[in-house]
Coordinates of C-alpha atoms in Angstrom, one line a residue:
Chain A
X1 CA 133.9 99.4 123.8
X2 CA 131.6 100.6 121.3
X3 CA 127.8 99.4 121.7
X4 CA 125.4 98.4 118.8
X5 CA 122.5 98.5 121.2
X6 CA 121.8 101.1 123.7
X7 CA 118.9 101.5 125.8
X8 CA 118.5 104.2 128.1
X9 CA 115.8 104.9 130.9
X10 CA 113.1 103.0 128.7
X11 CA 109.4 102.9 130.3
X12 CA 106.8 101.6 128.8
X13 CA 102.9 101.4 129.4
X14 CA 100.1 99.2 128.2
X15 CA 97.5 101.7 129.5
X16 CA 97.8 102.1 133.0
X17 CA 99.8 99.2 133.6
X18 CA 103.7 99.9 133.9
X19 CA 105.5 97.0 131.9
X20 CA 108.9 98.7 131.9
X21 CA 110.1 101.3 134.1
X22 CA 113.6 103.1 133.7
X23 CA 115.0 100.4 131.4
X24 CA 118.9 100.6 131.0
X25 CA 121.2 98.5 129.6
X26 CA 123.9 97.8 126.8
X27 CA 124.7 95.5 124.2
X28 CA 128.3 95.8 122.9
X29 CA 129.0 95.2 119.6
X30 CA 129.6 91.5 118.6
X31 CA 128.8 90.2 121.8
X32 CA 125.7 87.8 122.8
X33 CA 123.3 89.4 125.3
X34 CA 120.9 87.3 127.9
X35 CA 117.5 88.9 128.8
X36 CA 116.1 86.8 131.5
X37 CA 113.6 87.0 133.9
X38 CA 110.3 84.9 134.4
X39 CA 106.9 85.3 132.2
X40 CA 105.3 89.1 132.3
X41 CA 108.9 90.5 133.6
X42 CA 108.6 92.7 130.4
X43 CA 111.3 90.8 128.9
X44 CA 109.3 90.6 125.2
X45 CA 107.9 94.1 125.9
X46 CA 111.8 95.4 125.1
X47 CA 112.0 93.8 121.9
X48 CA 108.7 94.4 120.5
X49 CA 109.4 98.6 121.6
X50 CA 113.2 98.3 120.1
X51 CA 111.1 97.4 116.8
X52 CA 109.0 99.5 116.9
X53 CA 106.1 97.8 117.8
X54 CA 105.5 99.1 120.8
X55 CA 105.7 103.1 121.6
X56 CA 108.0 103.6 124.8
X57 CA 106.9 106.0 127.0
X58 CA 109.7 107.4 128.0
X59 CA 113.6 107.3 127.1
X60 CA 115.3 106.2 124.2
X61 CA 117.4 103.2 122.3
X62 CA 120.2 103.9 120.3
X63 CA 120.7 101.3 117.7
X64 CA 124.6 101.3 116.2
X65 CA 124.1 105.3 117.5
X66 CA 121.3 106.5 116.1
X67 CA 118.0 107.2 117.5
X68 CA 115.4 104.5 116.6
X69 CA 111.9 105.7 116.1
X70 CA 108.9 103.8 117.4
X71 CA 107.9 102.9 113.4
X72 CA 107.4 98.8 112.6
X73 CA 110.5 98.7 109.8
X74 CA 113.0 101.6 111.1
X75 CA 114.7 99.5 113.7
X76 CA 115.3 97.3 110.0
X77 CA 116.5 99.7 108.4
X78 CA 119.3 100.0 111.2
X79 CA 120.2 96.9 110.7
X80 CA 118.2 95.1 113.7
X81 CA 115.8 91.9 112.5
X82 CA 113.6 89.7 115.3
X83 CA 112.8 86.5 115.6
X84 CA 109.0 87.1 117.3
X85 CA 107.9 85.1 119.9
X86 CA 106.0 82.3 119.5
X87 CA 107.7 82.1 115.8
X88 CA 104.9 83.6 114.0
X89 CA 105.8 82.1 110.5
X90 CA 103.7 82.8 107.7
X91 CA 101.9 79.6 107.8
X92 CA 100.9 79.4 104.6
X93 CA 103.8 80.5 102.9
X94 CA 106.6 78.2 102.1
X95 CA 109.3 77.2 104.1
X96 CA 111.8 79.1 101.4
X97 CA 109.1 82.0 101.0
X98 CA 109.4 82.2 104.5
X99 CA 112.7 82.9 104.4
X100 CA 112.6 85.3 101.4
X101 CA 110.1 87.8 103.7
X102 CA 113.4 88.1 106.1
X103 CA 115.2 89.6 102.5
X104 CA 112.4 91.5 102.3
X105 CA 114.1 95.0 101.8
X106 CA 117.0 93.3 101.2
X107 CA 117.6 94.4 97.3
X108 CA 120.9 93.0 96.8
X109 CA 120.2 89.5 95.3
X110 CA 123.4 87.8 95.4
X111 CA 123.9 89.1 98.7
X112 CA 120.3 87.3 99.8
X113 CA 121.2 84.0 97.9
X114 CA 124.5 83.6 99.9
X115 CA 122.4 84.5 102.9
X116 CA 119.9 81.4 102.1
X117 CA 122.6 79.1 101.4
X118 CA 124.3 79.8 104.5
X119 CA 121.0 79.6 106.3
X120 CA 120.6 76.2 104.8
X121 CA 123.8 75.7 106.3
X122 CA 122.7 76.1 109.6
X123 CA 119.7 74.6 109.5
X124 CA 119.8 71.6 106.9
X125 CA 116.5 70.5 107.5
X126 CA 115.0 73.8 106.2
X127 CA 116.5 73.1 103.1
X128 CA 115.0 69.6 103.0
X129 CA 111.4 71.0 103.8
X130 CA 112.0 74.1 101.5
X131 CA 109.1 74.1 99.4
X132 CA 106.4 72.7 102.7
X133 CA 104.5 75.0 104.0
X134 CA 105.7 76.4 107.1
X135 CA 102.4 75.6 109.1
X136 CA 103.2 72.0 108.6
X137 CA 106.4 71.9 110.3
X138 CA 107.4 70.8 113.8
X139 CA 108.3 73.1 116.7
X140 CA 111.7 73.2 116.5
X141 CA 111.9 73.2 112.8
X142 CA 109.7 75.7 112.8
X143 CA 112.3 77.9 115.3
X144 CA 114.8 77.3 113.1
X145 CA 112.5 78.5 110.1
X146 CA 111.8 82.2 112.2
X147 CA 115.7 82.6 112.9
X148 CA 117.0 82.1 109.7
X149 CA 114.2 84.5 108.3
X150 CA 115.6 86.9 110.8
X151 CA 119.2 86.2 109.5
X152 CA 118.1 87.0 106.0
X153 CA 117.4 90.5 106.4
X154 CA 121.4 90.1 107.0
X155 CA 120.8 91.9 110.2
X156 CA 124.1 93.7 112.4
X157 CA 121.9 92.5 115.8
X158 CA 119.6 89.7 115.8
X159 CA 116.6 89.5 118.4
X160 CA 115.2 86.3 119.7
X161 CA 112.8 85.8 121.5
X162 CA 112.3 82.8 123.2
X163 CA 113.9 80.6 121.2
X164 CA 112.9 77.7 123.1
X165 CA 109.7 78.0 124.0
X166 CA 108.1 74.9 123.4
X167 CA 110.6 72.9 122.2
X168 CA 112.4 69.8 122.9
X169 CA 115.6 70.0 125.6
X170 CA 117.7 68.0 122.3
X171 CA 117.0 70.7 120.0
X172 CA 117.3 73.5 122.7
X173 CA 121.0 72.2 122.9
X174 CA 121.5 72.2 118.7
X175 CA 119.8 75.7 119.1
X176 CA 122.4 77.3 121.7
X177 CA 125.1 76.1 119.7
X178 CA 123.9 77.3 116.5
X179 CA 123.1 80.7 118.0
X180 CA 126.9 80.6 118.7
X181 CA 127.8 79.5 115.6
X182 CA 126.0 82.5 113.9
X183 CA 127.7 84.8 116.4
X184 CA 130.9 84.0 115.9
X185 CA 130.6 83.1 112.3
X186 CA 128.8 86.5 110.8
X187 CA 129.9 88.7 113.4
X188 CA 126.1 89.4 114.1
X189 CA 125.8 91.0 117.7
X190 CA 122.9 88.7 119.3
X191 CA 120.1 89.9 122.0
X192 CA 118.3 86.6 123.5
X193 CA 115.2 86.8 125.5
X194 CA 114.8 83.9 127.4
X195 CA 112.7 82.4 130.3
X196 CA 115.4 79.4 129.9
X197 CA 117.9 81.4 132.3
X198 CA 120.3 78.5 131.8
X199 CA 120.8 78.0 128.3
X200 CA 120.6 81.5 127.3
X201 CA 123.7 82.8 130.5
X202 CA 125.8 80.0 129.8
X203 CA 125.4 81.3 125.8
X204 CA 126.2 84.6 127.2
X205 CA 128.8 87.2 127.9
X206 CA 126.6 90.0 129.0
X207 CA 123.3 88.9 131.3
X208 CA 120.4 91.3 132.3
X209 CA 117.6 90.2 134.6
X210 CA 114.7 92.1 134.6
X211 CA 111.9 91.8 137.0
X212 CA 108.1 93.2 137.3
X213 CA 109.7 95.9 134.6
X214 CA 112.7 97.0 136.2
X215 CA 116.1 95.7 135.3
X216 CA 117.4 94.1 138.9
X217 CA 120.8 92.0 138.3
X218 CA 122.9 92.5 135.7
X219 CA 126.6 91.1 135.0
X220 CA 128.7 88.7 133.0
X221 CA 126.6 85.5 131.7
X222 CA 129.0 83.1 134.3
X223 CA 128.8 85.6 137.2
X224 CA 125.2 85.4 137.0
X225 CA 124.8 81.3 136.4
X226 CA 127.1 81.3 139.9
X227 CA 125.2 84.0 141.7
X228 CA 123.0 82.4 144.7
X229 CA 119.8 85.0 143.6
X230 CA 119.2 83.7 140.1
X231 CA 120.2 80.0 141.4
X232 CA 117.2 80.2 143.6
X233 CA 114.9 82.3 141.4
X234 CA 115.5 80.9 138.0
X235 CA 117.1 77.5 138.0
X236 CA 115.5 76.2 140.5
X237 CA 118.6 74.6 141.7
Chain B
X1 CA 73.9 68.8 68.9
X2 CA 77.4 68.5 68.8
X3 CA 77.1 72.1 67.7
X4 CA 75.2 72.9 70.6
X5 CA 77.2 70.8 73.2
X6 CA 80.6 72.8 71.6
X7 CA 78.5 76.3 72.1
X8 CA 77.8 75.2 75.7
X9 CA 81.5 74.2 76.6
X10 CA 82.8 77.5 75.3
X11 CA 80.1 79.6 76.9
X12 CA 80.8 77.3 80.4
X13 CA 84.3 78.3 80.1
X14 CA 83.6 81.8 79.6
X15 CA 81.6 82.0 82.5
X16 CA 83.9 80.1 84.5
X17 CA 86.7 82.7 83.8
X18 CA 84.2 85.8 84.5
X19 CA 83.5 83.7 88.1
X20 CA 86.8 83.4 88.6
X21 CA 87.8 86.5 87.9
X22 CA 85.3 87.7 90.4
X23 CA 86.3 85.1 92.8
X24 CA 90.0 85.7 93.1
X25 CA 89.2 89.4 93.9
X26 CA 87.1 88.7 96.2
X27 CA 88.5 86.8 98.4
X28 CA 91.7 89.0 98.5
X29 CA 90.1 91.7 99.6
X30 CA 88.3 89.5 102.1
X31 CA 92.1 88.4 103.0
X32 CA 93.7 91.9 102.7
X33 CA 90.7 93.7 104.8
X34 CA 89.0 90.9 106.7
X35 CA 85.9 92.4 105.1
X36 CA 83.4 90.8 103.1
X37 CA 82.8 93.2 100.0
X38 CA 79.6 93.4 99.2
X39 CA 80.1 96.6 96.7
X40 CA 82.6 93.5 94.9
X41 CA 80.1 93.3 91.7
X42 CA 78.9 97.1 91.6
X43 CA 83.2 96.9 90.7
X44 CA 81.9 94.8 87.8
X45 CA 79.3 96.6 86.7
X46 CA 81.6 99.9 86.9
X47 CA 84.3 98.4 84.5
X48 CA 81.6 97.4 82.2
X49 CA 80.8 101.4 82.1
X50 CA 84.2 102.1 81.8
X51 CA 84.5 100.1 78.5
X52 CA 81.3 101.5 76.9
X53 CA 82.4 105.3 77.6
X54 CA 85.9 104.5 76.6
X55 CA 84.6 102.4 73.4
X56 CA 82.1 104.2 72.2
X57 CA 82.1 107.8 74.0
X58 CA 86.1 108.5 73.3
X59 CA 86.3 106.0 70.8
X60 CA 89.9 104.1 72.0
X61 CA 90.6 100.8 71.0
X62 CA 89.0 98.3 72.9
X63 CA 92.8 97.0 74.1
X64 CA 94.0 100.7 75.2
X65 CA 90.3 100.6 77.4
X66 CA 91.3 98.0 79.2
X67 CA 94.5 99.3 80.4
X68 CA 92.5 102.1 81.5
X69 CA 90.1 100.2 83.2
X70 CA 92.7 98.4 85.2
X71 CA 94.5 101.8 86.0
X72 CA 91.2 103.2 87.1
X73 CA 90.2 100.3 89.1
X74 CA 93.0 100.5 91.0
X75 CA 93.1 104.3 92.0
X76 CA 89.2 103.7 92.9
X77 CA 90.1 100.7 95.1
X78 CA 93.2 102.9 96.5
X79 CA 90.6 105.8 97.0
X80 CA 87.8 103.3 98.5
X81 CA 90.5 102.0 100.8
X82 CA 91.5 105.3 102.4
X83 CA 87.9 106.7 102.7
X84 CA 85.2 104.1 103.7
X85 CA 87.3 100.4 104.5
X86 CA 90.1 101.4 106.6
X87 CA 88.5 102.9 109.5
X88 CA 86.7 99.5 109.8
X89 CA 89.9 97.4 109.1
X90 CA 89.0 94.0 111.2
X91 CA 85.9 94.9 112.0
X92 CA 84.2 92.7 110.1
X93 CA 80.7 93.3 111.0
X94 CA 80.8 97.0 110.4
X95 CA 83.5 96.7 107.2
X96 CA 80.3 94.3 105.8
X97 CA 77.7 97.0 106.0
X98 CA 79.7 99.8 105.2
X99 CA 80.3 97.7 102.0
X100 CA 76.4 97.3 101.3
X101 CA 76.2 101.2 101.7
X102 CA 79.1 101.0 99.1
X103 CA 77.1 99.1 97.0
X104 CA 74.3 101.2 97.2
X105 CA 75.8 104.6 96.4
X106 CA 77.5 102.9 93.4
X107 CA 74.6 101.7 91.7
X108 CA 72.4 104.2 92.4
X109 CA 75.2 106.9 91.1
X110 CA 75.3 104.8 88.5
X111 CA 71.4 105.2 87.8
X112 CA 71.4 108.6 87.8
X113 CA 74.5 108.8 85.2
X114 CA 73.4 106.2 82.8
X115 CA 70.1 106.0 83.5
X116 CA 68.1 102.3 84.0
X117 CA 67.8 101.1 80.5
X118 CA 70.4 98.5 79.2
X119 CA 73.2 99.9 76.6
X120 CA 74.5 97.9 73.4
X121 CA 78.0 97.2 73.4
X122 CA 79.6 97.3 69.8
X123 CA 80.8 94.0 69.3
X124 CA 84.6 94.3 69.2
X125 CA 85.4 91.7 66.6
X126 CA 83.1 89.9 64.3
X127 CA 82.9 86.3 62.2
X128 CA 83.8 83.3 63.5
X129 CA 86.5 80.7 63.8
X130 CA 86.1 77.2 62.1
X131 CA 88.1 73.9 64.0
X132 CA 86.4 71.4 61.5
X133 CA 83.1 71.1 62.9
X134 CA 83.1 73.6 65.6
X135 CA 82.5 77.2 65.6
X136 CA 83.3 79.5 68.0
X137 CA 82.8 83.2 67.4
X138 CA 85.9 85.4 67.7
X139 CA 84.3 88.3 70.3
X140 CA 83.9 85.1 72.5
X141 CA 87.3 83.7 72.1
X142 CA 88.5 87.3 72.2
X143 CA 87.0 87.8 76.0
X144 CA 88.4 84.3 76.9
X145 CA 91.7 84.7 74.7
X146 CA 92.2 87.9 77.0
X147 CA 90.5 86.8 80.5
X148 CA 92.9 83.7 80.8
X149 CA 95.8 85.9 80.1
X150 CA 95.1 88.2 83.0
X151 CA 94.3 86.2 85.6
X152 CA 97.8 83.8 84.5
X153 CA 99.4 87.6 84.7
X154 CA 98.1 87.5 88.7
X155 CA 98.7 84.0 89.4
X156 CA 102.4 84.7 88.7
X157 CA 102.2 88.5 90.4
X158 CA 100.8 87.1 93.6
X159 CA 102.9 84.0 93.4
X160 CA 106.1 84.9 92.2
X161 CA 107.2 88.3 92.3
X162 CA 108.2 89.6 95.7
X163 CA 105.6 92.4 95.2
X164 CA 102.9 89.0 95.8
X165 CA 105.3 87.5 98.3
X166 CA 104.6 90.4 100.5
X167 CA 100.6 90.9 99.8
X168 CA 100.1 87.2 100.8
X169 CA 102.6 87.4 104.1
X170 CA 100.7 90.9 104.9
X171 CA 97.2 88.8 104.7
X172 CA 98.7 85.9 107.4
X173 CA 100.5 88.1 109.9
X174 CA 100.3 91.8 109.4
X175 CA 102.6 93.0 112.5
X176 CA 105.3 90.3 111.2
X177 CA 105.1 91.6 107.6
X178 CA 105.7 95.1 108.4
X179 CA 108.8 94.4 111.0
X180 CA 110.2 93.0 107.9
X181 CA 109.4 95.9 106.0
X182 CA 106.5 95.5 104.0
X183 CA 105.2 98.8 103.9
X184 CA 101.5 98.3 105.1
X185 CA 100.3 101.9 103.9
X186 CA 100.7 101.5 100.5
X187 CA 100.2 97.5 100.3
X188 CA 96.4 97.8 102.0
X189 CA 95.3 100.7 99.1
X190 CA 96.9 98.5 96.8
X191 CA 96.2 95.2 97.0
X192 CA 92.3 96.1 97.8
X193 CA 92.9 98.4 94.7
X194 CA 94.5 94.9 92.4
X195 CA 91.2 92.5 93.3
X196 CA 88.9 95.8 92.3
X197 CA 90.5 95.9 89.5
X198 CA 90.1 92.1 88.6
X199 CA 86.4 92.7 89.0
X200 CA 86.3 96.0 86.9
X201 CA 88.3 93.9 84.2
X202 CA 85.8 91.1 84.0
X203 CA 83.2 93.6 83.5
X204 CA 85.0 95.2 80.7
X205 CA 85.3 92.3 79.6
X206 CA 81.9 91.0 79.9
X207 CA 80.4 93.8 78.4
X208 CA 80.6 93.5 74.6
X209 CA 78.5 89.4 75.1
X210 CA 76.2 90.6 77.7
X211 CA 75.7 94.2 77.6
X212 CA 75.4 97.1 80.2
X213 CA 72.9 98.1 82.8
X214 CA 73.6 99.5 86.5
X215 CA 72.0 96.3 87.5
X216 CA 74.5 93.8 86.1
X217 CA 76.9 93.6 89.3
X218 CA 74.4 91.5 91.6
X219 CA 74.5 88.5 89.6
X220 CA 78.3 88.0 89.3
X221 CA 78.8 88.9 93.0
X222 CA 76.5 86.3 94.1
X223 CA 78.4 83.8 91.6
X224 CA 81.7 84.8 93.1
X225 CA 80.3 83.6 97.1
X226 CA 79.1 80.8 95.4
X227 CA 82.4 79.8 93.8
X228 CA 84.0 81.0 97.4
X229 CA 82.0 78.3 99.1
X230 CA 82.5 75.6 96.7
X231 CA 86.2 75.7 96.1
X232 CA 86.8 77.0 99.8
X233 CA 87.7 80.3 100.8
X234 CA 91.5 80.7 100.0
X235 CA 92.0 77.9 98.1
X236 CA 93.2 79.6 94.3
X237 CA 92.9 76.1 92.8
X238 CA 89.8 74.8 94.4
X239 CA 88.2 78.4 93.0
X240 CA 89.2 77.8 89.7
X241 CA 88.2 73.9 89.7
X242 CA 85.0 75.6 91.2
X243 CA 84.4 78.6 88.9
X244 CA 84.6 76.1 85.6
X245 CA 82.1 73.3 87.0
X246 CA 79.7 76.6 87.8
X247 CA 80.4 77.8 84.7
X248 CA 79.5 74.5 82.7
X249 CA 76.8 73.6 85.1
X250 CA 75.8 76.9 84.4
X251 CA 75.5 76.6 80.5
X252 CA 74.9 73.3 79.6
X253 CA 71.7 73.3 81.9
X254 CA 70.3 76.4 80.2
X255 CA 71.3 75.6 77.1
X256 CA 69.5 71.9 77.3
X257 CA 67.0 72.8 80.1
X258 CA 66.2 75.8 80.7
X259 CA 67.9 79.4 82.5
X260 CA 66.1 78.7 85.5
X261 CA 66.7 74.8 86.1
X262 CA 70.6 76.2 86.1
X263 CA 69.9 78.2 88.9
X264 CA 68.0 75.1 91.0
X265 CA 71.0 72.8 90.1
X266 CA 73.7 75.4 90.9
X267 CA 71.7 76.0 94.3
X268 CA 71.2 72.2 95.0
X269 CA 74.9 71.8 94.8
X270 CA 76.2 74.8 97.0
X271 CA 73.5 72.9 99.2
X272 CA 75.2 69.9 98.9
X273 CA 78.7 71.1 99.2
X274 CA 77.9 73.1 102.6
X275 CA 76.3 69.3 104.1
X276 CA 78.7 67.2 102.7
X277 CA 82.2 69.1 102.9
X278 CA 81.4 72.4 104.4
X279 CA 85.5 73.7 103.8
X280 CA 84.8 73.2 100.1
X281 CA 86.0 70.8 97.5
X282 CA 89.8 71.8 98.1
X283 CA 89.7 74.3 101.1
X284 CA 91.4 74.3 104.5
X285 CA 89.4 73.9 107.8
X286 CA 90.2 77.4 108.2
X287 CA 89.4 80.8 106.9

């Protein structure tokens, strides 16, 4: 099976501190992929290097193939886009200006109007609060504002990172299944980041658990729900 | 009196359009950089150069100098940019005096080209225009016809265009703009380049009513904080709300008081403004 994300012996440092060390996984094309792990496990560190926004210190990702290059905008180019954490919306840009930033580089116009009316789609209420500023929106409104900016740079794998941090259980529900939706719907090969073990494996076919910087479990999304180690480590069950 | 009162509107609007000219550059190199640009009026008073040598040196047409200006402006904003703001790029403190240096070197350099005395502009158009009773002559409509025209023209660039889309993401969340591909090395030269520019424009523009000196940037810097403050920093319609009530402050008092009772009743009411509603008439809690 082919992979549109391929990460291979990634290490990173902030300094002298080791956030990832020998970092390997795959993402198959088309598939939803859970990053868990609790807070500081270097979950967000993996994103913010396959962007380009951190340097790796050692070994390489392979995006659709090819080599990406620790440059903010290359990994676009390839056709990756993230949703940052915390949602960092450009507060005092419109909801639709918002996301018209995602289309960015995106110079095919009709292409980036279908992409808005579908993200409308998803997310109705965006379309309601269209010309509000995205400062003024809620929480979850405003998660819904950073991945459909993401989905209009009409990426082939989307990047989220904690999608529902902060956010109310209801719309952590509507979330997941729009997350599906968008998977299945576009074709777009997802990587979620997630401290909400739960939602994001039972979203997922492919799970990775990464701990302290080193990737410890990995498996199908069900095998790991059911295994007794992230049971008692992340679930608290 | 009506004669004088119509003299004093159109003056208060001029000057309202030369402060917001100022103003809007300003504060988006204050957004763009973080730094506060003292050097912003020795920008002015280097566009008024420009039109004099292009005017009356090479002899283009006052229009074609313009265009110059602006093209000028922004390679000197690109070059300023890349050589004394970007190794101070959110440090504000330092950006702030490395500007004041700026400042110095600019005027001075000016000095020692142009030497201290103030220089005659040829006036660019003469007579008047007649709306029954009230007369307005055409160099002054000229400089408004023209300064309301550009700063419409960068209303809709920063606004509308995806070009100003991008500047005004950049200035919220730099990291987020660039991972979805604005390209930051060419937008910092460039938008620090476009509100130089604005400045160097209002001096060209300026320069045919109130003439050329290396001295003439001090005043209009200090109007454009002052217009900063009262419409609240970021705010484009409190600044131009704020730049017109300076402006007409401005001239009606010295046209019915005197120059320096305009100055006490501008001051009194950046006084008031910082007591009463420090964020400015229309600003954000913010910066």
């Amino acid at each position: 099976m082919s992979s549109d994300l391929s990460i291979n012996g990634l290490s990173v440092n902030y300094g002298p501190v080791e956030a990832l060390y020998d970092v390997s996984f795959d993402v198959p094309r088309g598939q939803i992929a859970a990053l868990v792990g609790s807070n500081g496990a270097g979950k967000s560190t993996v994103l913010k290097t396959i962007c380009g926004l951190v340097a790796p210190s050692g070994g390489e990702i392979r995006v659709g193939g090819e080599i990406v290059t620790p440059r903010p905008g290359d990994a676009l180019k390839l056709g990756v886009a993230m949703s940052p954490e915390g949602r960092r919306l450009f507060p005092r840009l419109s909801v639709e200006e918002n996301l018209l930033m995602g289309a960015y580089t995106v110079s095919d116009g009709a292409a980036s109007r279908d992409m808005l009316s579908r993200v409308f789609g998803y997310f109705p209420r965006l379309k309601e609060r269209r010309r509000q500023m995205a400062g003024s929106l809620s929480g979850g409104e405003q998660q819904m504002a950073a991945i459909g900016r993401a989905l209009m740079a009409q990426p082939k794998l989307l990047l989220l990172d904690e999608p529902s941090l902060g956010i109310a259980p209801i719309i952590v529900a509507e979330l997941g299944k729009i997350i599906t939706e968008i998977n299945r719907d576009l074709g777009m090969t997802v990587l979620l980041v997630e401290q909400n073990a739960n939602m994001a494996l039972s979203l997922a076919e492919t799970g990775i658990v990464l701990e302290t910087g080193r990737v410890t479990m990995s498996g199908s999304g069900r095998e790991l729900l059911a295994s007794p180690e992230i049971r008692a480590a992340y679930l608290g069950i | 009196m009506s004669f004088l009162i119509a003299q004093s509107l159109i003056n208060g609007v001029i000057l309202g359009t030369l402060y917001l000219m100022m103003a809007i550059g300003f504060t988006l190199v204050f957004g763009i950089m973080r730094i506060v640009n003292f050097a912003h009026g020795e920008f002015y008073m280097i566009g008024a150069f420009m039109a004099l040598i292009g005017v009356t040196w090479l002899g283009l047409p006052y229009a074609a100098t313009l265009a110059l200006t602006v093209v000028f402006a922004v390679l000197l904003g690109a070059l300023v940019e890349r050589v004394v703001f970007r190794p101070f790029r959110s440090d504000e403190l330092s950006g702030m005096i490395a500007s004041l240096g700026l400042a110095m070197i600019l005027q001075n350099g000016a000095l020692i080209f142009f030497g201290p005395d103030p220089q005659a502009f040829p006036a660019m158009v003469s007579g008047v225009l007649r709306f029954g009773d009230l007369i307005i002559p055409k160099s002054r409509a000229l400089t408004l016809g023209i300064g309301v025209v550009v700063l419409i023209g960068f209303y809709v660039l920063l606004m509308h265009t995806r070009f100003g889309r991008g500047l005004r993401a950049l200035v919220q969340d730099q990291q987020v703009a660039a991972l979805y591909g604005v390209r930051l090395e060419i937008m910092y030269p460039l938008g620090l380049g476009l509100g130089i520019a604005l400045a160097a424009v209002a001096g060209a523009l300026m320069a045919p009513l109130f003439g050329v000196s290396p001295f003439i940037g001090a005043a209009p810097l200090l109007k454009a904080f002052i217009v900063v403050i009262l419409g609240g920093l970021g705010s484009i319609p409190g600044a131009a709300l704020a730049a017109l009530l300076l402006g007409l402050i401005e001239s009606f008092t010295s046209s019915f008081v005197s120059a320096s009772a305009a100055d006490i009743v501008t001051f009194a009411l950046v006084v008031a403004v910082l007591l009463i509603r420090p964020s400015g008439i229309l600003g954000r809690g913010e910066a």
